Coordinates of C-alpha atoms and ligand atoms in Angstrom, one line a residue:
M57 CA -142.6 152.6 -31.3
S58 CA -141.2 149.8 -29.2
D59 CA -141.9 146.2 -30.0
P60 CA -144.3 144.2 -27.8
K61 CA -142.7 142.3 -24.9
A62 CA -141.3 138.9 -25.9
F63 CA -141.8 135.9 -23.8
Y64 CA -138.3 135.4 -22.5
L65 CA -137.3 132.1 -20.9
T66 CA -133.8 131.0 -19.8
T67 CA -132.3 127.8 -18.6
P68 CA -129.4 127.7 -16.2
I69 CA -126.0 128.0 -17.9
Y70 CA -124.2 124.7 -17.3
Y71 CA -120.7 124.2 -15.9
V72 CA -118.4 122.9 -18.6
N73 CA -116.2 121.0 -16.2
D74 CA -117.6 117.9 -17.8
A75 CA -119.9 116.6 -20.5
P76 CA -123.7 116.9 -20.1
H77 CA -125.9 114.2 -18.6
I78 CA -129.7 113.8 -18.8
G79 CA -130.2 116.0 -15.7
H80 CA -128.9 119.0 -17.8
A81 CA -130.8 117.9 -20.8
Y82 CA -134.0 117.7 -18.7
A83 CA -133.8 121.5 -17.9
S84 CA -133.1 122.4 -21.5
T85 CA -135.9 120.2 -22.8
A86 CA -138.4 121.7 -20.4
G87 CA -137.4 125.2 -21.5
D88 CA -137.6 124.2 -25.2
V89 CA -141.1 122.7 -24.9
A90 CA -142.4 125.7 -22.9
T91 CA -141.0 128.2 -25.5
R92 CA -142.2 126.2 -28.4
W93 CA -145.7 126.2 -26.8
H94 CA -145.6 130.0 -26.6
R95 CA -144.5 130.2 -30.2
Q96 CA -147.3 128.0 -31.2
R97 CA -149.6 130.5 -29.5
G98 CA -148.2 133.1 -31.8
E99 CA -146.2 135.0 -29.3
D100 CA -142.7 136.6 -29.8
V101 CA -140.4 134.3 -27.9
W102 CA -136.7 134.4 -26.9
F103 CA -135.2 131.2 -25.6
L104 CA -131.7 131.4 -24.1
T105 CA -129.4 128.7 -22.9
G106 CA -125.6 128.5 -22.6
V107 CA -122.6 127.5 -20.5
D108 CA -120.9 128.8 -17.4
E109 CA -117.2 128.6 -18.1
H110 CA -115.4 130.3 -15.2
G111 CA -114.6 129.4 -11.7
T112 CA -112.5 127.0 -9.7
K113 CA -114.4 123.8 -10.7
V114 CA -113.7 124.4 -14.4
E115 CA -110.2 125.6 -13.8
R116 CA -109.4 122.4 -11.8
A117 CA -110.9 120.2 -14.5
A118 CA -108.7 121.8 -17.1
D119 CA -105.7 121.4 -14.9
A120 CA -106.4 117.7 -14.4
G121 CA -106.9 117.4 -18.2
G122 CA -103.5 119.1 -18.7
V123 CA -104.8 122.0 -20.8
T124 CA -105.6 125.7 -20.3
P125 CA -109.1 126.5 -19.1
Q126 CA -109.8 128.2 -22.4
E127 CA -108.8 125.2 -24.4
W128 CA -110.8 123.0 -22.0
V129 CA -114.0 124.9 -22.4
D130 CA -113.6 125.4 -26.1
R131 CA -113.3 121.7 -26.7
L132 CA -116.1 120.7 -24.4
V133 CA -118.5 123.3 -25.8
E134 CA -117.8 122.2 -29.4
D135 CA -117.7 118.5 -28.7
A136 CA -120.4 118.1 -26.1
W137 CA -122.5 121.1 -25.1
L138 CA -123.5 122.4 -28.5
P139 CA -124.1 118.9 -29.9
V140 CA -126.4 117.9 -27.0
L141 CA -128.8 120.7 -28.0
E142 CA -129.1 119.1 -31.4
T143 CA -129.5 115.7 -29.8
I144 CA -132.5 116.8 -27.8
D145 CA -133.8 118.9 -30.7
A146 CA -133.7 122.3 -28.9
A147 CA -134.7 125.4 -30.8
N148 CA -132.9 128.0 -28.7
D149 CA -132.5 131.5 -30.1
D150 CA -129.1 132.1 -28.6
F151 CA -126.3 130.3 -26.8
I152 CA -124.3 132.3 -24.4
R153 CA -120.7 131.5 -23.3
T154 CA -119.4 133.4 -20.3
T155 CA -116.0 133.7 -22.0
Q156 CA -117.5 135.8 -24.8
T157 CA -116.5 139.4 -25.0
R158 CA -120.1 140.6 -25.0
H159 CA -120.6 138.9 -21.7
K160 CA -117.4 140.0 -20.0
E161 CA -117.7 143.6 -20.9
R162 CA -121.3 143.9 -19.8
V163 CA -120.6 142.1 -16.5
Q164 CA -117.9 144.6 -15.8
R165 CA -120.2 147.4 -16.6
F166 CA -122.9 146.0 -14.4
W167 CA -120.7 145.8 -11.4
E168 CA -119.4 149.3 -12.0
V169 CA -123.0 150.5 -11.8
V170 CA -123.7 148.5 -8.6
R171 CA -120.5 149.9 -7.1
D172 CA -121.4 153.5 -8.1
N173 CA -124.8 152.9 -6.4
G174 CA -123.0 152.2 -3.2
Y175 CA -123.5 148.4 -2.8
V176 CA -119.9 147.2 -3.0
Y177 CA -117.2 147.4 -0.4
S178 CA -113.9 145.7 0.5
S179 CA -113.6 143.3 3.4
M180 CA -112.2 140.0 4.6
Y181 CA -114.1 136.7 3.9
E182 CA -113.5 133.8 6.1
G183 CA -115.6 130.6 5.9
P184 CA -116.5 127.4 4.1
Y185 CA -116.7 127.1 0.3
C186 CA -118.0 124.2 -1.7
V187 CA -116.2 124.1 -5.1
G188 CA -118.8 121.6 -6.4
C189 CA -121.5 124.3 -5.8
E190 CA -119.1 127.2 -6.2
E191 CA -120.7 128.6 -3.1
F192 CA -119.8 130.3 0.1
K193 CA -121.6 128.1 2.6
L194 CA -123.4 129.3 5.7
P195 CA -122.9 127.3 8.9
G196 CA -126.5 125.9 8.7
D197 CA -125.9 124.7 5.1
L198 CA -123.6 121.8 6.0
I199 CA -124.4 118.4 7.3
A200 CA -122.5 115.6 9.0
G201 CA -120.4 113.5 6.7
E202 CA -120.8 109.7 6.4
G203 CA -118.4 106.9 5.4
E204 CA -115.0 108.1 4.6
F205 CA -116.0 111.7 5.6
E206 CA -117.4 110.6 9.0
G207 CA -116.7 113.3 11.6
Q208 CA -116.4 116.1 9.0
Q209 CA -119.0 118.6 7.8
V210 CA -119.9 118.1 4.2
C211 CA -122.0 119.8 1.5
P212 CA -125.4 118.2 1.3
V213 CA -125.5 118.3 -2.5
H214 CA -122.0 116.8 -3.1
S215 CA -121.6 114.8 0.1
R216 CA -118.0 116.0 0.3
P217 CA -116.1 118.2 2.8
V218 CA -115.9 121.9 1.9
E219 CA -112.8 124.0 1.7
H220 CA -111.9 126.7 4.2
L221 CA -111.3 130.2 2.6
Q222 CA -109.7 133.2 4.0
E223 CA -109.3 136.1 1.5
E224 CA -109.6 139.8 1.1
N225 CA -112.6 140.3 -1.2
W226 CA -115.1 142.8 -2.4
F227 CA -118.5 142.4 -0.9
F228 CA -122.0 142.9 -2.3
R229 CA -124.3 144.6 0.2
L230 CA -127.0 141.9 0.1
S231 CA -128.4 142.8 3.5
A232 CA -129.7 146.1 2.1
F233 CA -132.2 144.2 0.0
Q234 CA -133.9 142.0 2.6
D235 CA -137.0 144.2 3.2
R236 CA -137.4 144.9 -0.5
L237 CA -137.2 141.2 -1.4
I238 CA -139.7 140.2 1.2
A239 CA -142.1 143.0 0.1
H240 CA -141.6 141.9 -3.5
Y241 CA -142.4 138.2 -2.8
E242 CA -145.3 139.0 -0.6
A243 CA -146.8 141.1 -3.3
N244 CA -146.0 138.4 -6.0
P245 CA -146.6 135.0 -4.6
D246 CA -146.2 133.4 -8.0
A247 CA -142.8 134.9 -8.6
I248 CA -141.2 131.7 -7.2
Q249 CA -142.7 128.3 -8.1
P250 CA -143.5 125.7 -7.0
R251 CA -144.9 126.7 -3.6
S252 CA -142.3 124.7 -1.7
A253 CA -139.5 126.7 -3.4
Y254 CA -141.3 130.0 -2.6
N255 CA -141.5 129.0 1.1
E256 CA -137.9 127.9 1.2
A257 CA -136.6 131.2 -0.4
L258 CA -138.8 133.4 1.7
S259 CA -137.8 131.7 5.0
F260 CA -134.2 132.1 4.0
I261 CA -134.6 135.8 3.4
R262 CA -136.6 136.2 6.6
Q263 CA -133.8 134.6 8.7
G264 CA -131.7 137.6 7.7
L265 CA -129.4 138.3 4.8
Q266 CA -125.7 138.8 5.2
D267 CA -123.5 140.6 2.8
I268 CA -121.6 138.2 0.4
S269 CA -118.3 138.2 -1.4
M270 CA -118.7 139.3 -5.1
S271 CA -115.1 138.7 -6.0
R272 CA -112.3 136.1 -5.4
S273 CA -108.7 137.0 -4.8
S274 CA -107.4 133.4 -4.9
V275 CA -108.9 132.5 -8.3
S276 CA -107.6 133.6 -11.6
W277 CA -110.0 132.0 -14.2
G278 CA -112.7 134.6 -14.3
I279 CA -113.7 138.1 -15.3
P280 CA -111.3 140.7 -13.7
L281 CA -112.9 143.3 -11.5
P282 CA -112.7 146.6 -13.4
W283 CA -111.5 148.5 -10.4
D284 CA -109.2 145.9 -8.9
E285 CA -107.6 143.7 -11.6
A286 CA -106.0 141.4 -9.1
Q287 CA -109.4 139.9 -8.4
V288 CA -112.0 138.2 -10.5
I289 CA -115.7 138.4 -10.2
Y290 CA -117.1 135.5 -8.1
V291 CA -118.3 133.0 -10.7
W292 CA -122.0 133.1 -9.7
F293 CA -122.0 136.9 -9.9
D294 CA -120.7 136.6 -13.4
A295 CA -122.9 133.7 -14.4
L296 CA -126.3 135.1 -13.3
L297 CA -125.7 138.1 -15.4
N298 CA -125.8 136.0 -18.6
Y299 CA -129.5 136.4 -18.6
A300 CA -129.0 140.1 -19.0
T301 CA -125.8 140.3 -21.1
A302 CA -127.1 137.8 -23.7
V303 CA -130.1 140.0 -24.6
G304 CA -128.1 143.2 -24.8
Y305 CA -127.9 144.7 -21.3
G306 CA -125.7 147.8 -21.5
A307 CA -125.9 148.1 -25.3
D308 CA -126.9 151.3 -27.0
P309 CA -130.8 151.4 -26.7
D310 CA -131.0 152.2 -30.5
S311 CA -128.9 149.3 -31.6
P312 CA -130.5 145.9 -32.5
E313 CA -129.1 144.5 -29.2
G314 CA -130.4 147.4 -27.2
R315 CA -133.8 146.9 -28.7
R316 CA -133.7 143.2 -27.9
F317 CA -133.1 144.1 -24.3
A318 CA -136.1 146.4 -24.2
Q319 CA -138.2 143.7 -25.8
C320 CA -137.0 140.9 -23.5
W321 CA -136.5 142.4 -20.1
P322 CA -137.4 141.3 -17.6
P323 CA -137.2 137.5 -18.1
D324 CA -140.6 135.8 -17.9
V325 CA -139.2 132.6 -16.5
N326 CA -135.7 131.8 -15.2
L327 CA -135.9 128.0 -15.1
V328 CA -133.5 126.4 -12.6
G329 CA -132.9 123.2 -10.7
K330 CA -133.8 123.4 -7.0
D331 CA -130.2 123.2 -5.9
I332 CA -129.6 126.7 -7.4
L333 CA -132.8 128.3 -6.1
R334 CA -131.1 130.6 -3.5
F335 CA -128.9 132.1 -6.2
H336 CA -131.9 132.8 -8.4
A337 CA -134.5 133.8 -5.9
V338 CA -132.3 135.8 -3.5
Y339 CA -129.0 137.0 -4.9
W340 CA -130.1 137.5 -8.4
P341 CA -133.1 139.8 -7.8
A342 CA -131.0 141.7 -5.2
M343 CA -128.3 142.3 -7.8
L344 CA -130.9 143.6 -10.2
M345 CA -132.4 145.9 -7.6
A346 CA -128.9 147.2 -6.9
A347 CA -128.6 148.1 -10.6
E348 CA -132.1 149.5 -10.8
L349 CA -133.3 146.8 -13.2
D350 CA -136.6 145.0 -13.1
V351 CA -136.5 141.5 -11.5
P352 CA -137.6 138.3 -13.3
R353 CA -141.3 137.7 -13.3
K354 CA -140.9 134.1 -12.3
V355 CA -138.2 131.7 -11.1
F356 CA -139.3 128.1 -11.5
A357 CA -137.3 125.4 -9.6
H358 CA -137.6 122.0 -11.0
G359 CA -136.7 118.7 -9.2
W360 CA -133.8 116.4 -9.8
L361 CA -133.4 113.2 -11.8
L362 CA -132.3 110.7 -9.2
V363 CA -130.2 107.6 -9.3
G364 CA -130.5 105.3 -6.3
G365 CA -132.4 108.1 -4.5
E366 CA -129.6 110.7 -5.1
K367 CA -129.2 113.5 -7.6
M368 CA -127.7 112.1 -10.8
S369 CA -124.3 113.6 -11.2
K370 CA -121.0 113.2 -13.1
S371 CA -119.0 113.7 -9.9
K372 CA -120.7 110.6 -8.4
L373 CA -120.4 108.8 -11.7
T374 CA -124.1 108.3 -12.1
G375 CA -124.6 110.5 -15.2
I376 CA -126.3 109.0 -18.2
A377 CA -125.6 110.8 -21.5
P378 CA -128.8 111.9 -23.4
S379 CA -127.6 110.0 -26.5
Q380 CA -127.6 106.7 -24.6
I381 CA -131.4 107.1 -24.4
I382 CA -132.0 109.0 -27.6
D383 CA -130.1 106.6 -29.8
T384 CA -132.6 104.0 -28.9
F385 CA -135.9 105.9 -28.4
G386 CA -135.4 109.1 -30.4
S387 CA -135.5 112.7 -29.3
D388 CA -139.3 113.0 -29.3
A389 CA -139.7 110.0 -26.9
F390 CA -137.0 111.5 -24.7
R391 CA -138.8 114.8 -24.5
Y392 CA -142.1 113.1 -24.0
Y393 CA -141.0 110.7 -21.3
F394 CA -139.3 113.1 -18.9
L395 CA -142.0 115.8 -19.0
R396 CA -144.8 113.2 -18.9
A397 CA -143.6 110.9 -16.3
I398 CA -142.2 113.4 -13.7
Q399 CA -144.4 116.1 -12.2
F400 CA -142.4 119.3 -13.0
G401 CA -141.1 120.6 -9.8
Q402 CA -140.7 117.2 -8.1
D403 CA -137.8 114.8 -8.2
G404 CA -138.1 111.7 -10.4
S405 CA -136.2 108.5 -11.2
F406 CA -135.3 107.3 -14.6
S407 CA -135.6 103.6 -15.4
W408 CA -135.2 101.9 -18.7
E409 CA -138.2 99.7 -17.9
D410 CA -140.5 102.6 -17.3
M411 CA -139.3 104.5 -20.4
S412 CA -139.7 101.4 -22.5
A413 CA -143.2 100.6 -21.1
R414 CA -144.5 104.1 -21.7
Y415 CA -142.9 104.3 -25.1
T416 CA -144.7 101.1 -26.2
S417 CA -148.1 101.8 -24.6
E418 CA -148.4 105.5 -25.0
L419 CA -146.4 106.4 -28.1
A420 CA -146.1 103.3 -30.3
N421 CA -149.5 101.6 -29.4
G422 CA -151.4 104.8 -28.5
L423 CA -150.6 107.7 -30.8
G424 CA -148.4 105.8 -33.4
N425 CA -151.1 103.2 -33.9
L426 CA -153.9 105.8 -34.3
A427 CA -151.9 107.7 -36.9
S428 CA -151.0 104.6 -38.9
R429 CA -154.6 103.2 -38.7
G430 CA -156.1 106.5 -39.7
T431 CA -153.9 107.3 -42.6
A432 CA -153.8 103.6 -43.8
M433 CA -157.6 103.5 -43.9
V434 CA -157.9 106.6 -46.0
A435 CA -155.3 105.1 -48.4
R436 CA -157.1 101.8 -48.5
Y437 CA -160.8 102.8 -48.6
R438 CA -160.6 106.2 -50.3
D439 CA -157.5 105.9 -52.6
G440 CA -155.6 108.3 -50.3
A441 CA -158.0 111.2 -50.8
L442 CA -159.5 112.7 -47.6
P443 CA -163.3 112.3 -48.0
A444 CA -165.8 115.1 -47.4
A445 CA -167.9 114.5 -44.3
H446 CA -171.5 115.5 -43.8
D447 CA -173.7 114.9 -40.8
F448 CA -171.4 114.6 -37.8
G449 CA -173.4 112.6 -35.3
A450 CA -173.3 112.2 -31.5
P451 CA -170.0 110.3 -31.3
E452 CA -168.3 113.0 -33.4
Q453 CA -169.9 115.8 -31.3
E454 CA -168.5 114.1 -28.2
L455 CA -165.0 114.1 -29.7
I456 CA -165.3 117.8 -30.8
T457 CA -166.3 118.7 -27.2
A458 CA -163.5 116.6 -25.7
L459 CA -161.0 118.3 -28.0
A460 CA -162.1 121.8 -26.9
A461 CA -161.7 120.8 -23.3
A462 CA -158.3 119.2 -23.9
V463 CA -157.0 122.3 -25.6
E464 CA -158.2 124.5 -22.7
V465 CA -156.6 122.2 -20.0
A466 CA -153.4 121.8 -22.0
D467 CA -153.0 125.5 -22.7
R468 CA -153.5 126.5 -19.0
A469 CA -151.1 123.7 -17.8
M470 CA -148.4 124.5 -20.3
L471 CA -148.4 128.2 -19.4
E472 CA -148.0 127.1 -15.8
L473 CA -145.1 124.8 -16.7
D474 CA -147.3 121.9 -15.5
F475 CA -146.1 119.7 -18.4
S476 CA -147.4 116.4 -17.3
T477 CA -151.0 117.8 -16.9
G478 CA -150.8 119.3 -20.3
I479 CA -149.5 116.2 -21.9
V480 CA -152.0 113.9 -20.2
A481 CA -154.8 116.2 -21.5
V482 CA -153.7 115.5 -25.1
K483 CA -153.0 111.9 -24.4
E484 CA -156.5 111.4 -23.1
F485 CA -157.8 112.8 -26.2
V486 CA -155.7 110.4 -28.2
D487 CA -157.1 107.6 -26.2
R488 CA -160.6 108.8 -26.9
V489 CA -160.0 108.9 -30.6
N490 CA -158.6 105.4 -30.5
G491 CA -161.7 104.3 -28.6
Y492 CA -163.9 106.0 -31.2
V493 CA -162.1 104.0 -34.0
T494 CA -162.7 100.8 -32.1
E495 CA -166.4 101.6 -31.6
Q496 CA -167.1 102.8 -35.1
E497 CA -165.4 99.9 -36.7
P498 CA -164.6 101.6 -40.1
W499 CA -163.3 98.2 -41.4
V500 CA -166.8 96.8 -40.9
L501 CA -168.4 99.9 -42.5
A502 CA -166.1 99.5 -45.5
K503 CA -167.7 96.2 -46.3
D504 CA -171.0 97.6 -47.3
E505 CA -171.3 100.4 -49.9
A506 CA -174.5 101.5 -48.2
N507 CA -172.4 102.8 -45.3
A508 CA -170.2 104.9 -47.6
A509 CA -171.3 108.3 -46.2
R510 CA -170.9 107.1 -42.6
L511 CA -167.4 105.8 -43.4
D512 CA -166.5 109.2 -44.9
V513 CA -167.5 110.8 -41.6
V514 CA -165.5 108.4 -39.5
L515 CA -162.4 108.7 -41.7
Y516 CA -162.6 112.5 -41.8
T517 CA -163.1 112.6 -38.0
I518 CA -160.0 110.5 -37.4
C519 CA -157.8 112.6 -39.6
E520 CA -159.2 115.9 -38.3
S521 CA -158.5 114.7 -34.7
L522 CA -155.0 113.8 -35.8
R523 CA -154.6 117.3 -37.2
A524 CA -155.4 118.8 -33.8
I525 CA -153.2 116.3 -32.0
A526 CA -150.3 117.1 -34.3
V527 CA -150.5 120.8 -33.5
L528 CA -150.9 120.2 -29.7
Y529 CA -148.0 117.8 -29.6
N530 CA -145.7 119.8 -31.9
P531 CA -143.9 121.7 -29.2
L532 CA -143.2 118.4 -27.4
M533 CA -142.4 116.1 -30.3
P534 CA -141.5 118.3 -33.3
K535 CA -140.0 115.5 -35.4
A536 CA -142.8 113.0 -35.2
M537 CA -145.5 115.7 -35.6
A538 CA -143.8 117.2 -38.7
S539 CA -144.0 113.7 -40.1
L540 CA -147.7 113.3 -39.1
W541 CA -148.4 116.7 -40.7
Q542 CA -146.8 115.5 -43.8
Q543 CA -148.9 112.3 -43.8
L544 CA -152.1 114.2 -43.3
G545 CA -151.2 116.4 -46.4
A546 CA -151.9 119.4 -44.2
Q547 CA -149.0 121.5 -45.3
S548 CA -150.5 122.2 -48.8
T549 CA -153.8 123.6 -47.5
L550 CA -153.1 124.8 -43.9
G551 CA -149.4 125.8 -44.2
P552 CA -146.5 124.8 -41.9
I553 CA -147.3 123.2 -38.6
A554 CA -145.4 125.8 -36.8
E555 CA -147.9 128.4 -38.0
Q556 CA -150.9 126.7 -36.6
R557 CA -152.2 128.4 -33.5
I558 CA -153.3 126.9 -30.2
A559 CA -156.3 129.2 -30.1
D560 CA -157.5 127.7 -33.4
V561 CA -156.8 124.0 -32.7
A562 CA -160.3 123.1 -31.6
R563 CA -162.0 124.7 -34.6
W564 CA -163.4 121.7 -36.3
G565 CA -163.2 121.1 -40.1
Q566 CA -159.9 122.5 -41.1
L567 CA -158.6 119.7 -43.2
L568 CA -159.7 120.1 -46.8
P569 CA -161.6 117.2 -48.4
G570 CA -159.7 115.8 -51.3
T571 CA -156.3 116.3 -49.6
A572 CA -153.8 113.5 -50.3
V573 CA -153.3 111.5 -47.2
T574 CA -150.4 109.0 -47.1
K575 CA -149.4 106.4 -44.7
G576 CA -145.8 107.3 -44.1
E577 CA -143.2 105.6 -41.9
S578 CA -144.2 104.7 -38.4
L579 CA -144.1 107.6 -36.0
F580 CA -142.8 105.5 -33.1
P581 CA -141.2 102.3 -34.5
R582 CA -141.1 99.2 -32.3
I583 CA -137.9 99.1 -30.2
E584 CA -136.0 95.9 -30.8
E585 CA -135.5 94.2 -27.4
A586 CA -131.9 94.2 -26.4
S587 CA -130.8 90.6 -26.2
Ligands
MSP727 N1 -123.4 126.9 -13.6 C1 -124.4 126.8 -12.6 C2 -125.7 127.5 -13.0 C3 -125.6 129.0 -13.3 S1 -127.0 129.7 -13.8 C4 -126.7 131.3 -13.8 C5 -124.8 125.3 -12.3 N2 -124.4 124.5 -13.3 S2 -124.6 122.9 -13.3 O1 -124.1 122.4 -14.5 O2 -124.1 122.4 -12.1 O3 -126.2 122.7 -13.2 C6 -127.0 123.3 -14.1 C7 -128.4 122.9 -13.9 O4 -128.5 121.5 -14.2 C8 -129.0 123.1 -12.5 O5 -130.2 123.8 -12.6 C9 -129.1 121.8 -11.9 O6 -130.2 121.7 -11.1 C10 -129.4 121.0 -13.2 N3 -129.1 119.6 -12.9 C11 -127.8 119.0 -12.7 N4 -128.0 117.7 -12.3 C12 -129.3 117.5 -12.3 C13 -130.1 116.3 -12.1 N5 -129.6 115.2 -11.7 N6 -131.4 116.4 -12.3 C14 -132.0 117.6 -12.8 N7 -131.4 118.7 -13.0 C15 -130.0 118.6 -12.7 O7 -125.3 125.0 -11.3

């Protein structure tokens, strides 16, 4: 019997011409939060990320660094790309490098299949190529240059002139898939999101698809074509296949890898930046159709982190390293900020002021304060033992109802990758509970023994609300929520936080009276102002 389909999500694989900046970390963070959410729902999940190591861009960076491409990528992957996953606290299941044997062999096999199916032929390519994008550009793709490039045609993403190529290549018969792609997207309007990306991809396809080079004869750093070793596979037609090779495409179906492929394929979400939409929404499904494989269920194109209105990039020297932010605010706040402050799918700007303001108001004063007040009051008024509560009244019933609504909104939003709506639903519940504490004034109740039963109800309600918040925020802020779980003493009676299910969050009354509650260290410590 085959295993049930796993929820399979991928990030783009990143070029290792340079070290990561927060634009790259943004995509990986989004993928991590989405997959942790699915895990918290109890689903089988496979989360893949990795690096794109071939192509001219990487080869030239290695040249400039005075080392071989392999030395260059080995060093950068070890020193920068693997560590950044730890920095942002990503829980990926695998990390693919396109120089790995598993990838190279399976890419070669894939293109053999496509060639056998009649979709590859030899011809001359002549036209513009942007090394920054590693892309054969079409005439309509270029824009007029400015400043030092005035009078020249430039790439709209890199604002630099493109190179002119003329080489004998192997071509992929993309044009053969135009009608099938249109039919597929018309039948599956959610297969590309957001809507603006869907419209852009469909209008590109409707304008007519031309065949495209799938190999390069003037490049050597890549995977050799199995039938023409003088050429390497065009870097994008090697890189896109990582989504298949990493989960075992081409492996014996009875081997563990072959079974993984059966369980994962097709991807549920290929998460990409909007600059690489065309590769993922047009070329990629066409390649899969040519090899008779199922196409991804969804391609989601997120926006860019901007600096001064332009895409943050290393080549423009505007890249901020994730550790620059995380060293100060921590990985949880980083994850929270970018997914909360920017509507996923839109562009957004990062500013230290905005980050700092939200950290203080929403995390330190909002959630952090609620957690420390709640746990501290159980410690002070009830010797650290969670009291039993009887007679929940109207204020508590309101919270219970609000919680159920928050869970419903958050779950729907997170499944749609609408992170900010999901986060706001939980945040509003946090605000409500903070409001409840202010209204109920447990510190006043504590002054009169006659109010003891009422104080028990209020303290229990605060802790039980924190229990629900911890689970709902666990995919987003795993470190702080593990600490909160610890403070609530929940592990001993409810088990690990990762095993709590979204579907059960709103079930009231899970914390066991008598549990030891402790006020631990502050979840979101005050940030010392830089002098
Ligand atoms: N190697 C290709 C992807 C191959 S996927 C089969 C590539 N690499 S990249 O390193 O240039 O970019 C990887 C991803 O990072 C892209 O989705 C891109 O949108 C994203 N970002 C790079 N800079 C970014 C911002 N400033 N903001 C948000 N995302 C950004 O393209």
